[in-house]
mmCIF file of C-alpha atoms in Angstrom:
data_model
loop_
_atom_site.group_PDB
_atom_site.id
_atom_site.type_symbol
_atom_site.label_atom_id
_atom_site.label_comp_id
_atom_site.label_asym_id
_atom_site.label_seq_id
_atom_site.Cartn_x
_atom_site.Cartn_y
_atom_site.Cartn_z
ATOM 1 C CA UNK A 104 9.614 16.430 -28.901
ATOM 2 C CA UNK A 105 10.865 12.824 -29.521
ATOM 3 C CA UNK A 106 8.478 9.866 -29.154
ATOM 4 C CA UNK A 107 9.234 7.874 -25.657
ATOM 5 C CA UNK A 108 8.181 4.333 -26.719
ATOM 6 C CA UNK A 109 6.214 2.682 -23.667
ATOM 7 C CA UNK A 110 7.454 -0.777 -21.837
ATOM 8 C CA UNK A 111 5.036 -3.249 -21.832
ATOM 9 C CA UNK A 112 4.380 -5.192 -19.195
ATOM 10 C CA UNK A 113 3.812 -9.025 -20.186
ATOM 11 C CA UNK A 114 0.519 -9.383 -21.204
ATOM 12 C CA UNK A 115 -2.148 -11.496 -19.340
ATOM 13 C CA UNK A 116 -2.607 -13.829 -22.617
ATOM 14 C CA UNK A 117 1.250 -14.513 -22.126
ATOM 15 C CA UNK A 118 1.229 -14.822 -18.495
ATOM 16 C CA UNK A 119 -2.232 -16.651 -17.593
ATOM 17 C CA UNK A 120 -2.826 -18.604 -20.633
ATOM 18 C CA UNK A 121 -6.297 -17.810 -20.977
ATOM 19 C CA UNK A 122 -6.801 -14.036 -20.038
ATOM 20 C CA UNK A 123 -10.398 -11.861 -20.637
ATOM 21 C CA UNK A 124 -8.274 -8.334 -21.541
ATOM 22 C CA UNK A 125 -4.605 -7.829 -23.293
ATOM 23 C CA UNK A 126 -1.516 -6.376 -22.338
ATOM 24 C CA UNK A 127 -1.089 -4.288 -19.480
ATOM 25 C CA UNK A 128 0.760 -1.087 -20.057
ATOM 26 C CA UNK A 129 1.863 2.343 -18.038
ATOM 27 C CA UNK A 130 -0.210 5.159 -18.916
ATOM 28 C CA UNK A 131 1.927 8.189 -17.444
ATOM 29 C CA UNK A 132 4.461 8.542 -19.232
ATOM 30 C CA UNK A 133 5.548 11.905 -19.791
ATOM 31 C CA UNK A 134 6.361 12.692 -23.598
ATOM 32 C CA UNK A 135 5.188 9.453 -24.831
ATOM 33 C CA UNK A 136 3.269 10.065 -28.334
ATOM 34 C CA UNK A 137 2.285 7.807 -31.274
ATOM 35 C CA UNK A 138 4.797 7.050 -34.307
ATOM 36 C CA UNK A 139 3.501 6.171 -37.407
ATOM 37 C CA UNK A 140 6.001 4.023 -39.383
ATOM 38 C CA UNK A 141 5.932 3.709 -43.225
ATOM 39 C CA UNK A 142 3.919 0.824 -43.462
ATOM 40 C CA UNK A 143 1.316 2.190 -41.318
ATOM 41 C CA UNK A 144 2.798 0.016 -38.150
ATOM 42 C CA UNK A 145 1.888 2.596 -34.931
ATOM 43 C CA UNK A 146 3.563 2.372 -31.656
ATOM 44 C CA UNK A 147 2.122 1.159 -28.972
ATOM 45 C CA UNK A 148 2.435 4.300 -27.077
ATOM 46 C CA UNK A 149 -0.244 6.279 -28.979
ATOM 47 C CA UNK A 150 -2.688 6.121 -26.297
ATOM 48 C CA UNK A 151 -0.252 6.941 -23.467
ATOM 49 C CA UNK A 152 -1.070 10.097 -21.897
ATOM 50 C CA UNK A 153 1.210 13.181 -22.007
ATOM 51 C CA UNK A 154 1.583 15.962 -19.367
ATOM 52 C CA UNK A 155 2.580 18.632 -19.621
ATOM 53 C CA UNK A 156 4.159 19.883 -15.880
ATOM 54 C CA UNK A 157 5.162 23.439 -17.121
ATOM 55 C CA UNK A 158 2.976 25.001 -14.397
ATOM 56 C CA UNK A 159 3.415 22.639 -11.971
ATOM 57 C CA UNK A 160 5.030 23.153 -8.293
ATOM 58 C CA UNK A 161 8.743 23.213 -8.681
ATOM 59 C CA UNK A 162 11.661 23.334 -6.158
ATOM 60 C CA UNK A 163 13.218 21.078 -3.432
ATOM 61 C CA UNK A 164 10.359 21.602 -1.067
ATOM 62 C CA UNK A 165 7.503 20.550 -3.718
ATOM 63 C CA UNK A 166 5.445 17.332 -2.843
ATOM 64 C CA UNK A 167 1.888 15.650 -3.978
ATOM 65 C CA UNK A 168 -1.579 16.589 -2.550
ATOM 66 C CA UNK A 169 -2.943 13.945 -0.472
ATOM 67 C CA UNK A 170 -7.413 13.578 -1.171
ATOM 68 C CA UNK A 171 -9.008 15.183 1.927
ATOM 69 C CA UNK A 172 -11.165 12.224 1.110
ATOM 70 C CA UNK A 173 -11.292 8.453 0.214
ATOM 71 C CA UNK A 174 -11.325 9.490 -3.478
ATOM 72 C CA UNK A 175 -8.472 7.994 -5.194
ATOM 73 C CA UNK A 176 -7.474 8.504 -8.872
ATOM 74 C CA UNK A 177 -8.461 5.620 -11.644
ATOM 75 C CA UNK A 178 -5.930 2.260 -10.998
ATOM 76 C CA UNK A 179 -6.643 1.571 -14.595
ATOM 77 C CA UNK A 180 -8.571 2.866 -17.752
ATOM 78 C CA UNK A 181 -8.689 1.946 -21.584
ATOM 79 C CA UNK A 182 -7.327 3.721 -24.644
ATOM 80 C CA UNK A 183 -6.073 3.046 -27.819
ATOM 81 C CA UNK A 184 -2.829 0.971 -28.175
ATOM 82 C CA UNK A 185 -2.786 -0.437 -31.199
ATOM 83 C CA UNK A 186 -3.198 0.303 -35.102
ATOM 84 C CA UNK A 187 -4.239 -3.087 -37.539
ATOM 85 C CA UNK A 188 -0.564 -3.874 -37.584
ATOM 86 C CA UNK A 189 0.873 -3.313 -34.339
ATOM 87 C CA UNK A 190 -1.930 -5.349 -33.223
ATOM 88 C CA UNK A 191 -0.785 -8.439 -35.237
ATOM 89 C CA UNK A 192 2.952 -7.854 -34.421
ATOM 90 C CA UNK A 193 2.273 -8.153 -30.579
ATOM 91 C CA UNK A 194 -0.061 -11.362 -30.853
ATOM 92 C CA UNK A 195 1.106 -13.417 -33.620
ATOM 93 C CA UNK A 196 4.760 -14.107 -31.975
ATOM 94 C CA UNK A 197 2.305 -15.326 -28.814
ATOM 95 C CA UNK A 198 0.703 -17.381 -30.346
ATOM 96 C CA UNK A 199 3.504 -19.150 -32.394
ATOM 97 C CA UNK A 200 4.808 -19.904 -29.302
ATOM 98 C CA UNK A 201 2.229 -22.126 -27.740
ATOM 99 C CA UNK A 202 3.160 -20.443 -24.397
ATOM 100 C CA UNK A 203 -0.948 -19.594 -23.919
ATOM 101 C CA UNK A 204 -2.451 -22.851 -25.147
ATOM 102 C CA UNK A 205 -3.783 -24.267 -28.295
ATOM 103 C CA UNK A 206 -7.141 -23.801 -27.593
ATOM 104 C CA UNK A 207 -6.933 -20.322 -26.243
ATOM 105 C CA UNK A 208 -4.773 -19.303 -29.466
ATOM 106 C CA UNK A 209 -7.446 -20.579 -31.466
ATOM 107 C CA UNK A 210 -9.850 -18.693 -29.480
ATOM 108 C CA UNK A 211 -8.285 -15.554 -30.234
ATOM 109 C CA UNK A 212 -7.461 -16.133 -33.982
ATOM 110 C CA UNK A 213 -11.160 -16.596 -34.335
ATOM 111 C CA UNK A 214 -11.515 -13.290 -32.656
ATOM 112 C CA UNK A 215 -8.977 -11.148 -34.335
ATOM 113 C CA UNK A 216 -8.220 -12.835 -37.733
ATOM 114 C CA UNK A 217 -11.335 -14.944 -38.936
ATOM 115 C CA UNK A 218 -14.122 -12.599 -38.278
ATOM 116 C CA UNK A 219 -15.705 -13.315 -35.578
ATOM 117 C CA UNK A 220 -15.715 -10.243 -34.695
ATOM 118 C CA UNK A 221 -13.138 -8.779 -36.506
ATOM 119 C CA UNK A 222 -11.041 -10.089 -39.760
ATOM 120 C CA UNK A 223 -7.745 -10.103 -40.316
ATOM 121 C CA UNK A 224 -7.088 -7.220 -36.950
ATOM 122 C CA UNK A 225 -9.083 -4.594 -39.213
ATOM 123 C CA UNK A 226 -6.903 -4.261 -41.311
ATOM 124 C CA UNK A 227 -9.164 -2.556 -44.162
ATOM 125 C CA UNK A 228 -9.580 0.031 -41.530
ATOM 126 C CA UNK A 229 -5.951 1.126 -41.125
ATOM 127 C CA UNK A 230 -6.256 4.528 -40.702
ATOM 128 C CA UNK A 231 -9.691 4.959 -39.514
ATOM 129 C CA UNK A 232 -9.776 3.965 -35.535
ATOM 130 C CA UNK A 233 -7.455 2.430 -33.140
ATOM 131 C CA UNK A 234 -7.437 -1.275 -31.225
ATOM 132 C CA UNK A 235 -8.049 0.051 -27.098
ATOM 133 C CA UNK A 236 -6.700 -2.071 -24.126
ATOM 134 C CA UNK A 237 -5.797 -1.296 -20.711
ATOM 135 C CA UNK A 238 -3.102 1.167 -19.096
ATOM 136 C CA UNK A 239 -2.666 1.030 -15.437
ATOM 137 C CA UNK A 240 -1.743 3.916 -12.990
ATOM 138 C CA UNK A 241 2.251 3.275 -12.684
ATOM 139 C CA UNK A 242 2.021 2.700 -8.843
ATOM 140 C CA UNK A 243 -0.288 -0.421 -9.531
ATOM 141 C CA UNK A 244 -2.745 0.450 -6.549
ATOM 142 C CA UNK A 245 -5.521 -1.690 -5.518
ATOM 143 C CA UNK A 246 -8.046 -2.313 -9.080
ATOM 144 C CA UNK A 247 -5.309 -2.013 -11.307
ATOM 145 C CA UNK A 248 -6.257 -5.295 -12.998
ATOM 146 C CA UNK A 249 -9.767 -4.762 -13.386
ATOM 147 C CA UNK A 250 -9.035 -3.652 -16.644
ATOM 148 C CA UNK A 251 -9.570 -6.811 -18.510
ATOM 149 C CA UNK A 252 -11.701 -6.624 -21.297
ATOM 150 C CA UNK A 253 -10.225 -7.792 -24.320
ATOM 151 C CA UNK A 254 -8.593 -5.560 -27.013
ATOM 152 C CA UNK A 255 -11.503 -3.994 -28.890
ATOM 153 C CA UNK A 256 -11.849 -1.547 -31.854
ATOM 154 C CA UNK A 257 -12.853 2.252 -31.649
ATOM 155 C CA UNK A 258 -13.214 4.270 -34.707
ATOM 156 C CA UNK A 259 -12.308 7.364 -35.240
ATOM 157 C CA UNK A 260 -14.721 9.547 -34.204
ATOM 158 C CA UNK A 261 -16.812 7.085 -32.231
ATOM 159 C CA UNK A 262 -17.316 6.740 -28.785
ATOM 160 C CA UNK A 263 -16.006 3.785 -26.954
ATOM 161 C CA UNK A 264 -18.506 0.738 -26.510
ATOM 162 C CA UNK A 265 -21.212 1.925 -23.907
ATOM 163 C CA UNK A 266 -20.332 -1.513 -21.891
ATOM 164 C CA UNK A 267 -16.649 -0.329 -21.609
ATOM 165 C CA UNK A 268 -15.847 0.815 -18.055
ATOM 166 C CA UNK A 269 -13.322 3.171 -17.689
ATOM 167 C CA UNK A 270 -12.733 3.951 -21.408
ATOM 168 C CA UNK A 271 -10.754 7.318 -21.142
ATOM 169 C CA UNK A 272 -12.258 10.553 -20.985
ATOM 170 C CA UNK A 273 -11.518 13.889 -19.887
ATOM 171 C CA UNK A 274 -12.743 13.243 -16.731
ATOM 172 C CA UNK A 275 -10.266 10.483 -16.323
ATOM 173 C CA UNK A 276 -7.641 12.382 -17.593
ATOM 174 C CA UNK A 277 -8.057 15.363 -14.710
ATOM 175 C CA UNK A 278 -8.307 12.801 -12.420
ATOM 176 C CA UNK A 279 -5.133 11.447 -13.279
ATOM 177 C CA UNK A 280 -3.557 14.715 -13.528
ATOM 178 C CA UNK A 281 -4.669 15.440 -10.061
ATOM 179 C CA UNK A 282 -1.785 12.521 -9.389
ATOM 180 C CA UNK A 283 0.865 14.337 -10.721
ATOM 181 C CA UNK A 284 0.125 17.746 -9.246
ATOM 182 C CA UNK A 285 3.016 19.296 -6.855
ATOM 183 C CA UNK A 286 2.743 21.843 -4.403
ATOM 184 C CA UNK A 287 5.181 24.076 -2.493
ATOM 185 C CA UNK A 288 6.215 23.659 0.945
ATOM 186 C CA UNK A 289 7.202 26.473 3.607
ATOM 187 C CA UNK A 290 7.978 27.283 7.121
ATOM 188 C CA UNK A 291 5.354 29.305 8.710
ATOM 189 C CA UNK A 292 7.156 32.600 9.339
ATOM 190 C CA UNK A 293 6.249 33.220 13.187
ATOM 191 C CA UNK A 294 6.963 36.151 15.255
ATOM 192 C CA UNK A 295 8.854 35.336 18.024
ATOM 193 C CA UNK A 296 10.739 33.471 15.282
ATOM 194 C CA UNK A 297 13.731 31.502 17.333
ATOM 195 C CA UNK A 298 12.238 30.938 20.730
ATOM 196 C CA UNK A 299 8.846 31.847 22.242
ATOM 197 C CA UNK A 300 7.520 32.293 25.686
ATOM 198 C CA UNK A 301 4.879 30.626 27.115
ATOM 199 C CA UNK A 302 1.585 32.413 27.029
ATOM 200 C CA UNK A 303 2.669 34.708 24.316
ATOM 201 C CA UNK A 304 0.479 34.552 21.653
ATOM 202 C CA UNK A 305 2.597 33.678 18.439
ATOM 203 C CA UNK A 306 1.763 35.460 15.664
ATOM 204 C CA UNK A 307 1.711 33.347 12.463
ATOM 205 C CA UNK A 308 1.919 33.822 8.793
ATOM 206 C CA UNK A 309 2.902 32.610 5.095
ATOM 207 C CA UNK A 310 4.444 34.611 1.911
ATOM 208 C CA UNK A 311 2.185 35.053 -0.773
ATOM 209 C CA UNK A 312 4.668 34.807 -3.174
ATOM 210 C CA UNK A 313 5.510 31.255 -2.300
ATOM 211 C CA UNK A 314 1.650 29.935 -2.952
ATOM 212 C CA UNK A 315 0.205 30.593 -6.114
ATOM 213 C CA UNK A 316 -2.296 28.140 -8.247
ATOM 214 C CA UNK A 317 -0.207 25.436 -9.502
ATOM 215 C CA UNK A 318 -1.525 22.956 -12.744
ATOM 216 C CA UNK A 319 -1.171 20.261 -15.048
ATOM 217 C CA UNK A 320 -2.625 19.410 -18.317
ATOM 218 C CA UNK A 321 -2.899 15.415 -19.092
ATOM 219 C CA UNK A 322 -2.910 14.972 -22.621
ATOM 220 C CA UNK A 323 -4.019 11.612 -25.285
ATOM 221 C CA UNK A 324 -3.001 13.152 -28.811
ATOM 222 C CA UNK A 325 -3.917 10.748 -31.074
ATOM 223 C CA UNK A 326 -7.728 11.474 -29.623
ATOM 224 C CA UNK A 327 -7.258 15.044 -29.771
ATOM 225 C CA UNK A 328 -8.423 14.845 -25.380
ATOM 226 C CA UNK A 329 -7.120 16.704 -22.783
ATOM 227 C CA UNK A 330 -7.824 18.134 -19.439
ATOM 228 C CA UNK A 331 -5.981 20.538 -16.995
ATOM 229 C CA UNK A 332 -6.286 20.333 -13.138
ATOM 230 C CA UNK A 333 -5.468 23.251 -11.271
ATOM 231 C CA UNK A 334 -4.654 23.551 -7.481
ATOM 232 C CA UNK A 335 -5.395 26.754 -5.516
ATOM 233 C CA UNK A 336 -4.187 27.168 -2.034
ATOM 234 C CA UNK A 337 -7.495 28.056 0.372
ATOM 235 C CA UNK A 338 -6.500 27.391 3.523
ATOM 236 C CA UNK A 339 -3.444 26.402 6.537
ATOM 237 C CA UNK A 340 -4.239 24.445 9.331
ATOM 238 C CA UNK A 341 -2.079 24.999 12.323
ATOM 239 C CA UNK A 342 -1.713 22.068 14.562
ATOM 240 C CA UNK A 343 0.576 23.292 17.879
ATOM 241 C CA UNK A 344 1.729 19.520 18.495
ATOM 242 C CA UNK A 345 0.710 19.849 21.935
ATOM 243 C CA UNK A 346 -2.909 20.049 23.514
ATOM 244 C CA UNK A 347 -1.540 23.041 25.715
ATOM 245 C CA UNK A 348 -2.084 25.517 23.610
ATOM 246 C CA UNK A 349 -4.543 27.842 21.979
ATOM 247 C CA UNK A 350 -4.696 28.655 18.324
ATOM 248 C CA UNK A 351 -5.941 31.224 16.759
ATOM 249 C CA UNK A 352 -8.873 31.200 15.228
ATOM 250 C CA UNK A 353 -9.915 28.617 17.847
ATOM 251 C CA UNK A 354 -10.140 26.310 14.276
ATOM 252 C CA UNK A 355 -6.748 26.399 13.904
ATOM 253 C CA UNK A 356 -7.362 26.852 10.340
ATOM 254 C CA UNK A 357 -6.092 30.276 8.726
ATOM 255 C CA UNK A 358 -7.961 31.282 5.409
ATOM 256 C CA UNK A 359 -5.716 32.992 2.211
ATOM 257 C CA UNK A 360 -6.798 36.379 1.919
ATOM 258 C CA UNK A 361 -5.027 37.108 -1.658
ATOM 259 C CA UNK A 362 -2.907 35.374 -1.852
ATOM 260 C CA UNK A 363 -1.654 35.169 1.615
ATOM 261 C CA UNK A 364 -2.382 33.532 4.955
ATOM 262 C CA UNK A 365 -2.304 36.196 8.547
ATOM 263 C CA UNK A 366 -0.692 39.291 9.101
ATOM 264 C CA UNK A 367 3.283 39.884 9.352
ATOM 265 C CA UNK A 368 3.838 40.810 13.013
ATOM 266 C CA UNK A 369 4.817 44.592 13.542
ATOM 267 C CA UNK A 370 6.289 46.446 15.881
ATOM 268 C CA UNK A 371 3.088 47.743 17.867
ATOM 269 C CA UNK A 372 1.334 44.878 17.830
ATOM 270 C CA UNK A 373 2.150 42.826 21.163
ATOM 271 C CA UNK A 374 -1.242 43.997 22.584
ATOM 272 C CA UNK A 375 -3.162 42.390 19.661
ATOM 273 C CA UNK A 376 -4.796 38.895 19.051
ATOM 274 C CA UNK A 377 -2.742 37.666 15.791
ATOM 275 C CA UNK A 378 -5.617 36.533 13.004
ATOM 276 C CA UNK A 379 -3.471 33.625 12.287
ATOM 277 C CA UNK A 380 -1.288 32.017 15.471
ATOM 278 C CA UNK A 381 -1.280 30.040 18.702
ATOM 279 C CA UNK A 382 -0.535 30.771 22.078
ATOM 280 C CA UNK A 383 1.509 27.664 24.010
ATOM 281 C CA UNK A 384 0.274 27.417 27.653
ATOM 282 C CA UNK A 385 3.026 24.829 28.734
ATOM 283 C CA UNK A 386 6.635 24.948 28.199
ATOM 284 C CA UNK A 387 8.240 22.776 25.613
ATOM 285 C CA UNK A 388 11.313 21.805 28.102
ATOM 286 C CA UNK A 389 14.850 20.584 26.913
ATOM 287 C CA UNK A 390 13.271 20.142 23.543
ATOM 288 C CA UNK A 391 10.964 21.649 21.209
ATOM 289 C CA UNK A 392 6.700 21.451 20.440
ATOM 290 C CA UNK A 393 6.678 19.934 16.347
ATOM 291 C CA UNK A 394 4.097 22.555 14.675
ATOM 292 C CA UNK A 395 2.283 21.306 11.828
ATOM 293 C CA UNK A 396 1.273 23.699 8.895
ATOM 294 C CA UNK A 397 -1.127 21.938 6.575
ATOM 295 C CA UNK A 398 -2.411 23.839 3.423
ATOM 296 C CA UNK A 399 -5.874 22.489 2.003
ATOM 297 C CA UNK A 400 -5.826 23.384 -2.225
ATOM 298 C CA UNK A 401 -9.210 23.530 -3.935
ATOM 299 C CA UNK A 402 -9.069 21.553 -6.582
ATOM 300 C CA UNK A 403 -10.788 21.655 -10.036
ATOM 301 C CA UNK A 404 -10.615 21.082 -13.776
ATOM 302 C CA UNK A 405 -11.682 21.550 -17.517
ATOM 303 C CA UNK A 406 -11.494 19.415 -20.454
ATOM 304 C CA UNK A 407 -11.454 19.183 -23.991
ATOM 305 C CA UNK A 408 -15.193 18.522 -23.926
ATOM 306 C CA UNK A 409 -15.717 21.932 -22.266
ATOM 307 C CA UNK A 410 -16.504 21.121 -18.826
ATOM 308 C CA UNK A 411 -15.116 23.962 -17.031
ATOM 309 C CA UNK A 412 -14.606 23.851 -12.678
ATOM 310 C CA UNK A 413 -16.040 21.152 -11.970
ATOM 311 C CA UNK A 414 -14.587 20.369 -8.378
ATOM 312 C CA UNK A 415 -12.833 17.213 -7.627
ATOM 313 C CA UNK A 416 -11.584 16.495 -3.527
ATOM 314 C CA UNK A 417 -9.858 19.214 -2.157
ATOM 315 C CA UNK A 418 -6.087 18.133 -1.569
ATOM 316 C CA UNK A 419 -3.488 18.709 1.296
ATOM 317 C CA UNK A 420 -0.084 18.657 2.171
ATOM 318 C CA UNK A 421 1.706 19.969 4.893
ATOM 319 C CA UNK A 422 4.709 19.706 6.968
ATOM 320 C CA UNK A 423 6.321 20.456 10.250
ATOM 321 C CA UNK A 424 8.669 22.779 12.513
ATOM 322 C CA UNK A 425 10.445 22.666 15.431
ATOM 323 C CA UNK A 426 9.072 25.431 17.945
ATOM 324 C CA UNK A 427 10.803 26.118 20.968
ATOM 325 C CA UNK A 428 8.721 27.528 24.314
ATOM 326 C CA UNK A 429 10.473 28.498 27.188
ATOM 327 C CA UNK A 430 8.784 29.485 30.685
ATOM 328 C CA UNK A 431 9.148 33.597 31.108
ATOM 329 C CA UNK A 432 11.726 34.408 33.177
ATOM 330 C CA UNK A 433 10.792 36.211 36.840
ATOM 331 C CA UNK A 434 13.577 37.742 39.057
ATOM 332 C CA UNK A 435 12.613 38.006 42.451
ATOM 333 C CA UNK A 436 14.616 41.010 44.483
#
């Protein structure tokens, strides 16, 4: 796999002259790795995370699960960036150019070169731990800049500082894999399928072989972390896109029964109350009712650390269909 090297965005010393945290970077990109050069310069991409989508949804009709809640994945989170080197290539050029003040150079000189902390960016620990900053969720939702704690040290081996907010973990990491899960999208399969009548109970059902447990497995190599999120389909909520109608159950929502929600209609079964359906009490006119299918996917994860289903908010995504309901015809002799 080649090594995707990450774009930085300007940093916040760069951009605000006198910033609390360091450069701002995307943490989702998909192959990125570290690269080790020969004199022991790495990449700034060694802490971006790496998925791996092989298990994923796939297909035209494939879209992202929506939080059934008001849980939203992390805007931003910290993980290592920098080795010794790479650390002093990406400041020293900053502050040779003045662009962040004199003062607030010196600030970070005494920092990062003379000690206090750290001396000379760690250098006699190349090898032995990585400088952490921020990464930001590439759609830059509300928090994403909260991450500003200045670049600090980790060694290998060590946990992040226990002040550190949002240091990575693999928590984090299945929540932000829970972003880049996809899942199918289908037609409910209904019987009348073209055109039904009103008060006919409209039997309705979905192909088991179109919804199977989907996954992804976020990945930060250099740390040896990962965690997979995995989406099972549990449940389709019909919504008849008109209050004049029934659905069965009354709920409206259809469980999977392995693998696969209702029954197939049959030939025999006009006289029977469809487990999964609705019944339109009005007709639908020159135009047509939009049903709404809306499958709920249980969502959980396990992690390098060996937490195993541990539930985060179940996720949804649906979509809609024309239905057509015309009044049954009478003929009056």
């Amino acid at each position: 796999m080649g090594t995707i090297c990450l774009t930085l965005a300007p940093s916040a010393q760069a951009s605000q002259g006198a910033p609390t945290g360091g450069a701002v970077g995307s943490g989702s990109d998909t192959n990125a790795s570290g690269n080790s050069s020969g004199d022991g310069t790495l990449s700034s991409t060694v802490g971006v995370i790496r998925y791996d989508r092989s298990k994923n949804g796939s297909g035209g009709s494939v879209g992202p699960v929506t939080s059934t809640t008001s849980w939203t994945p992390p805007a931003c989170w910290y993980a290592p960036k920098y080795s010794p080197a790479a650390l002093q290539a990406y400041l020293e050029p900053i502050w040779e150019a003045g662009s962040t003040g004199d003062a607030w150079d010196a600030t970070q000189r005494d920092r990062y070169v003379n000690g206090h902390p750290y001396k000379d960016f760690n250098k006699d620990e190349t090898g032995k731990g990585y400088w952490w900053d921020s990464y930001v969720n590439e759609s830059f939702p509300p928090g994403w800049d909260k991450c500003d704690e200045p670049y600090f040290w980790v060694a290998t081996g060590n946990a992040p500082p226990a002040n550190i907010k949002n240091a990575v973990t693999p928590q984090i990491l299945a929540e932000l894999a829970y972003n880049e899960i996809r899942v199918p999208s289908k037609d409910v399969s209904l019987a009348p399928a073209d055109k039904t009548k009103v008060n006919l109970p409209t039997w309705a059902w979905l192909d088991k072989t179109t919804f199977k447990p989907v996954s992804v497995t976020a990945h930060i190599d250099a740390l040896g972390m990962w965690a997979t999120t995995t989406a099972e389909p549990i449940s389709v909520k019909i919504e008849p896109g008109t209050s004049d109608a029934i659905t069965y159950p009354a709920s409206g929502v259809c469980e999977f029964i392995n693998g696969t929600v209702g029954e197939e209609y049959s030939t025999g079964d006009a006289d029977k109350t469809p487990p999964c359906g609705v019944k339109y009490l009005r007709s639908s006119g020159s135009g047509s009712y939009q049903l709404k299918a809306t499958i709920t996917w249980k969502i959980s994860w396990s992690g390098s650390d060996g937490t195993r289903n541990r539930g985060l908010p179940d996720g949804s995504f649906g979509r809609s269909q024309d239905v057509t309901v015309q009044e049954i015809q009478s003929v009056n002799r």
